[in-house]
Short mmCIF file of C-alpha atoms in Angstrom, two decimals:
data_model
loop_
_atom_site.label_atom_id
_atom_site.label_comp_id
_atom_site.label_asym_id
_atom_site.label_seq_id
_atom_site.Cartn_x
_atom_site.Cartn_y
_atom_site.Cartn_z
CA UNK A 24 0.00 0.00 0.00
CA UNK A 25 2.97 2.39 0.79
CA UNK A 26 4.19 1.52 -2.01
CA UNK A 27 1.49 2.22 -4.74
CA UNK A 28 1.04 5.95 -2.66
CA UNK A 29 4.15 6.12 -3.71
CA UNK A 30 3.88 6.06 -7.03
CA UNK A 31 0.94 7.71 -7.41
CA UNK A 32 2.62 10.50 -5.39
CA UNK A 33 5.52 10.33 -8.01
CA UNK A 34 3.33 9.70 -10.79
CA UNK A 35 3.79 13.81 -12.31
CA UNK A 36 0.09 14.39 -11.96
CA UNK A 37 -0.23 15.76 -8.57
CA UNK A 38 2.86 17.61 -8.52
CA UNK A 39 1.99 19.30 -11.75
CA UNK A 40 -2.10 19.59 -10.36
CA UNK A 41 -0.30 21.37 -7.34
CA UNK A 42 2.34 23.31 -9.12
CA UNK A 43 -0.01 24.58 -11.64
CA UNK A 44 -2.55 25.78 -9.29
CA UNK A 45 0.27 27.50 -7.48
CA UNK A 46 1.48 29.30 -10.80
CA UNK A 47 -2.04 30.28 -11.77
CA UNK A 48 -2.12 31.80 -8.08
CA UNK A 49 1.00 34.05 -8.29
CA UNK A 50 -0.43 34.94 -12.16
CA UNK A 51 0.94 33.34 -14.67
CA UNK A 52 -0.94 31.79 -16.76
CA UNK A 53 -0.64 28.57 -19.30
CA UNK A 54 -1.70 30.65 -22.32
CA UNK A 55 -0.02 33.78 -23.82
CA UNK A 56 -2.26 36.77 -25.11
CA UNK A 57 -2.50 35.13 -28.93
CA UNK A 58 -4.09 31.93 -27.19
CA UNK A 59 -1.31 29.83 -27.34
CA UNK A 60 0.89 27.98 -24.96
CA UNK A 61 3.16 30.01 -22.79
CA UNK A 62 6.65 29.08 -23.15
CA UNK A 63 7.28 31.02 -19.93
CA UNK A 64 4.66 28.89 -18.37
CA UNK A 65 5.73 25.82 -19.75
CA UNK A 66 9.16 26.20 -18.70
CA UNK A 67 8.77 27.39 -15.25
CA UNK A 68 6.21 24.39 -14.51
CA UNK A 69 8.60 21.61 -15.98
CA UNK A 70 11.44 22.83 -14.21
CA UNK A 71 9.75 23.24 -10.78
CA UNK A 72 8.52 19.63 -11.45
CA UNK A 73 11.53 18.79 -12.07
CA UNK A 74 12.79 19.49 -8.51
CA UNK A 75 10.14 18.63 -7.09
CA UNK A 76 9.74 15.58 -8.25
CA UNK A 77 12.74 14.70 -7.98
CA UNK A 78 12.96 15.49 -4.25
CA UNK A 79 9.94 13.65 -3.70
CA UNK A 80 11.46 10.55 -5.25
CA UNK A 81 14.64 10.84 -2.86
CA UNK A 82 12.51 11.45 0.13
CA UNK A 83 10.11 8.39 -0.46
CA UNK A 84 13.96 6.09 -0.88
CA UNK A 85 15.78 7.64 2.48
CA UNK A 86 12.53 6.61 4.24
CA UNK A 87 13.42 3.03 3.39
CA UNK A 88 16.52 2.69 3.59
CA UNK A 89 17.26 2.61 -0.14
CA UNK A 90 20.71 3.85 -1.39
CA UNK A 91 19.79 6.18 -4.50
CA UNK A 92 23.47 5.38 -6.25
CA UNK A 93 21.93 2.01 -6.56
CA UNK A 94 18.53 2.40 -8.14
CA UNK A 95 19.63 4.61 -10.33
CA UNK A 96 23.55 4.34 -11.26
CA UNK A 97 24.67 0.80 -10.18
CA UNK A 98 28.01 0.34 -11.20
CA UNK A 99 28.48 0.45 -14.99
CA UNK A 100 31.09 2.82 -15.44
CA UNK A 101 29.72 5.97 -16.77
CA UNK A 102 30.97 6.89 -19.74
CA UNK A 103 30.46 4.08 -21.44
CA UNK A 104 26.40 4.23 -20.40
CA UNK A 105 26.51 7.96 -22.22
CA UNK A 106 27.95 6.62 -25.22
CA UNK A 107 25.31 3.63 -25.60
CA UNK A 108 22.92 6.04 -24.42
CA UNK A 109 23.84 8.26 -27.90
CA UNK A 110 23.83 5.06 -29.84
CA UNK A 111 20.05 4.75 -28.83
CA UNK A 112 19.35 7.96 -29.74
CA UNK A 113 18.91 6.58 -32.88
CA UNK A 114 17.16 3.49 -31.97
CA UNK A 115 14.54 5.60 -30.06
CA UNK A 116 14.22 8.13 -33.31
CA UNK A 117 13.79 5.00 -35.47
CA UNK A 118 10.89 3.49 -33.12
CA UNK A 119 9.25 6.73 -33.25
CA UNK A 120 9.68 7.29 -37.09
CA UNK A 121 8.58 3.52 -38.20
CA UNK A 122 5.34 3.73 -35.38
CA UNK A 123 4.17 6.85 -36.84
CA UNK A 124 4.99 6.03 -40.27
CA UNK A 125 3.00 2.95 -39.68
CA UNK A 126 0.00 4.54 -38.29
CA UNK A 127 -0.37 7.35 -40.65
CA UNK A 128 -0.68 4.47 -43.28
CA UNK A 129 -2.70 1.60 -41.33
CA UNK A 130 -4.43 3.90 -39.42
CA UNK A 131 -4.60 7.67 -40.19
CA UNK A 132 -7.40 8.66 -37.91
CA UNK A 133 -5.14 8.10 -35.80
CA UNK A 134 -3.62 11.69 -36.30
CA UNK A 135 -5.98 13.70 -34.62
CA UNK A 136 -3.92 17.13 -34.48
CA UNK A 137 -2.77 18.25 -37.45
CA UNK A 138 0.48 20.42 -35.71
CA UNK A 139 2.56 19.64 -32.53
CA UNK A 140 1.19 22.56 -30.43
CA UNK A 141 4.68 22.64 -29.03
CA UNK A 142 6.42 23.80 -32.15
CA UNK A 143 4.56 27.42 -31.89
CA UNK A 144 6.61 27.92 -28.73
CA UNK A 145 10.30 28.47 -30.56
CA UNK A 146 9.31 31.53 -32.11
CA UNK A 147 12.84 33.08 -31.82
CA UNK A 148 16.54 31.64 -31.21
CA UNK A 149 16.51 32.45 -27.20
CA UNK A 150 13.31 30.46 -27.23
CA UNK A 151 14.64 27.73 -28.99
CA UNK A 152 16.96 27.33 -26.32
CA UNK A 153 14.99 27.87 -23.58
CA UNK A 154 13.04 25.07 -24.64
CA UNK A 155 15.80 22.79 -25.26
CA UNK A 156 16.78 23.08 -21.66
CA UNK A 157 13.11 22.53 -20.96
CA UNK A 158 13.16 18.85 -22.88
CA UNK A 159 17.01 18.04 -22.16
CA UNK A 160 16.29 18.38 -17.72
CA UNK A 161 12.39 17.84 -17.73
CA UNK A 162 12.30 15.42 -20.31
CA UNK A 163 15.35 13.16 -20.25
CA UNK A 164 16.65 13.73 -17.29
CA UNK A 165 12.94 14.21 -14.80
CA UNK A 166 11.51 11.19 -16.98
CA UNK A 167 14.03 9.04 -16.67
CA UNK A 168 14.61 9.21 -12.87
CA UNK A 169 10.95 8.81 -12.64
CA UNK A 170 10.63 5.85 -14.70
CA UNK A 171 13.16 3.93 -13.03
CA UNK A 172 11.96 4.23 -9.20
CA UNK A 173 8.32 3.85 -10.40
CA UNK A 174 9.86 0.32 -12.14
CA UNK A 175 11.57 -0.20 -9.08
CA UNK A 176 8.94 0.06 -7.03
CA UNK A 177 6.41 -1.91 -9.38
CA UNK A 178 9.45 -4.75 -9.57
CA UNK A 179 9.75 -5.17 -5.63
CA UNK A 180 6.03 -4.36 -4.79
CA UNK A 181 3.54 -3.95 -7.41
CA UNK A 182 3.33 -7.11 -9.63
CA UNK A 183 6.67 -7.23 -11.56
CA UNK A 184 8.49 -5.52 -13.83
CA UNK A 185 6.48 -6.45 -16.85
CA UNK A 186 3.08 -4.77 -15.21
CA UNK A 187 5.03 -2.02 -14.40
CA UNK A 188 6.69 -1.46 -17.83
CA UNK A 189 2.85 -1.56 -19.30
CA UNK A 190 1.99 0.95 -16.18
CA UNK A 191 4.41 3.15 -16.88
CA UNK A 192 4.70 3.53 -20.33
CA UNK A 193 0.94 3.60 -21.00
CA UNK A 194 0.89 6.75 -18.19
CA UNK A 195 3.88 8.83 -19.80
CA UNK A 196 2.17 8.25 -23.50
CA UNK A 197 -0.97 9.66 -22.09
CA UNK A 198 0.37 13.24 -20.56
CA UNK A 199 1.51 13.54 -24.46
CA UNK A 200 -2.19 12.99 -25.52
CA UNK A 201 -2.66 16.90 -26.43
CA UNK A 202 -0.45 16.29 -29.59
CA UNK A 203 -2.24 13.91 -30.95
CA UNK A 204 -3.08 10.13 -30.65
CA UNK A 205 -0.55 8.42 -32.72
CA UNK A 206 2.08 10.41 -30.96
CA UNK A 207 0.30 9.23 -27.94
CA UNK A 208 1.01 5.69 -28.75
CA UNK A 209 5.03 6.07 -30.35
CA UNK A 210 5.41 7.73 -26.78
CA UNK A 211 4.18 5.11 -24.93
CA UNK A 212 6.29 2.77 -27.20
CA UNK A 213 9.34 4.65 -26.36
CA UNK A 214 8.78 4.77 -22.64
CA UNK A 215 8.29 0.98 -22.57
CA UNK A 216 11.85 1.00 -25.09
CA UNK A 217 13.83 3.32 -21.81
CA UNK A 218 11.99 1.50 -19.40
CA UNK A 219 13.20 -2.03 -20.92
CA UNK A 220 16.86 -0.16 -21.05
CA UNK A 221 17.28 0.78 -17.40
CA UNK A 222 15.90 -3.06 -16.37
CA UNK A 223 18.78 -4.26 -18.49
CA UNK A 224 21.52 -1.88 -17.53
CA UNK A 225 20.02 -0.77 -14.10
CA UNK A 226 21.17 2.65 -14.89
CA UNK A 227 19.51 5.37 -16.03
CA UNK A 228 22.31 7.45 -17.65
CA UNK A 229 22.00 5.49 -20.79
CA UNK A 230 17.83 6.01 -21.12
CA UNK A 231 18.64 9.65 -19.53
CA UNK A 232 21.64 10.52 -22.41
CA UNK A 233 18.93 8.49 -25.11
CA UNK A 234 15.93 10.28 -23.90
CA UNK A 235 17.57 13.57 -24.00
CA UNK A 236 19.26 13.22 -27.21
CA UNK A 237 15.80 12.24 -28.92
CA UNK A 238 13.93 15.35 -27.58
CA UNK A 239 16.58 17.67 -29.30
CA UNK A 240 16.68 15.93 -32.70
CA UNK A 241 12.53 16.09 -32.64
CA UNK A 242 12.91 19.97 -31.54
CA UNK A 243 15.68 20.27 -34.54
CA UNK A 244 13.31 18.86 -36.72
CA UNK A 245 10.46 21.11 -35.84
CA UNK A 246 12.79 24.09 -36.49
CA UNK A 247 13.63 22.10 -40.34
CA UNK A 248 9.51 22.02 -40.54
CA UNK A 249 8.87 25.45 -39.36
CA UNK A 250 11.47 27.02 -42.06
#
C-alpha cells in the first residue's frame, strides 16, 4: 500500500495539479495573449517539477533505507552508459519514425492534431533554447529518474516488472495525448523502449543521455519544418 502511494505520489500528476494551481495563483498563466501555450509557463512548470519531483522521489527512498546510487547508477562505469545512451538515440528516433509512419498508413485517424502545439513555442533563437533546456532536464533527465523508481517500485512491490513497464509507459504516452493520438502511442512505445533499457543496464544514464538526445533531434526537426 505504501508503495502504490508512492507512485501515485511520483506519478507527475499531482505535482503538476499542485504546481499549476500555485502558478495560476501568483499569475501566470498557461496561455499567452495570442491563445497559445506560454513558453514562460511551460518552462517554469517543468522545471519546478523537475525538482520537485525529484525530491519527492529521494525522500520516499531515504525513508526506506534505499541507497539512491543504486537504483539509479549501479556500477556500470559511466561513460560508457553515455555513449550507448547516444547510440540509442537513434534506436529511439527509429521506433518513433517507423510507429508513426505505420499509423499514418494503417491507421490515419489516428492523427488527430494536425500540428505539434509545441512547435509554436520556438518563435525566436533564445526560445529555442529555452526550450531545449526545458526537454534536455524535464524530459530526459525528470523522466528518466521517474521511470526507473516507479519500475523499481512496481518490480519489488507492485506485480513485476512487466506490469510495471505496461503501467508506466501507457501513463507517460498519455500526458503527451494533447499532440495527438498516434504520438500518444510512439510515446508510450518509447517509454516501454527506456523502461526495458534501465531493467537491463540498471542505470539510467543510458535512457537519460537516449531520452535527452531524442527530444533535441525532434525539436531540430520542428525548427527544419517550421522554415
Amino acid at each position: 500500500m505504501v508503495a502504490l502511494i508512492e507512485v501515485l505520489l511520483c506519478s507527475d500528476y499531482p505535482t503538476q495539479l499542485a504546481l499549476g494551481a500555485t502558478l495560476a495563483w501568483v499569475g501566470l498563466e498557461p496561455l499567452g495573449p495570442d491563445g497559445g501555450l506560454s513558453l514562460s509557463y511551460v518552462a517554469v512548470l517543468s522545471l519546478l517539477d523537475t525538482g520537485v519531483l525529484i525530491g519527492l522521489i529521494l525522500l520516499c527512498l531515504r525513508a526506506h533505507g534505499e541507497h539512491r546510487h543504486v537504483i539509479f547508477v549501479d556500477s556500470r562505469p559511466a561513460k560508457l552508459e553515455v555513449i550507448l545512451g547516444a547510440k540509442l538515440t537513434l534506436v529511439a528516433f527509429a521506433i518513433a519514425i517507423v510507429a508513426l509512419g505505420a499509423m499514418a498508413h494503417f491507421a490515419p485517424r489516428l492523427h488527430t492534431v494536425a500540428d505539434n502545439p509545441l512547435q509554436d513555442l520556438m518563435r525566436r533563437p533564445r526560445d529555442t533554447a529555452v526550450f531545449a533546456l526545458v526537454v534536455v532536464v524535464a524530459g530526459g533527465v525528470r523522466e528518466e529518474i521517474q521511470r526507473a523508481f516507479l519500475l523499481h517500485r512496481f518490480e519489488h512491490w507492485l506485480g513485476g516488472s512487466a506490469i510495471g513497464i505496461v503501467v508506466t509507459s501507457a501513463a507517460f504516452g498519455a500526458g503527451h495525448l494533447p499532440q495527438g493520438v498516434d504520438a500518444t502511442i510512439a510515446t508510450a512505445l518509447l517509454g516501454a523502449f527506456w523502461g526495458v533499457v534501465y531493467l537491463r543496464r540498471r542505470s539510467v544514464i543510458a535512457p537519460v543521455v537516449s531520452h535527452a538526445g531524442f527530444n533535441l533531434l525532434q525539436l531540430v526537426q520542428f525548427l527544419i519544418a517550421g522554415r
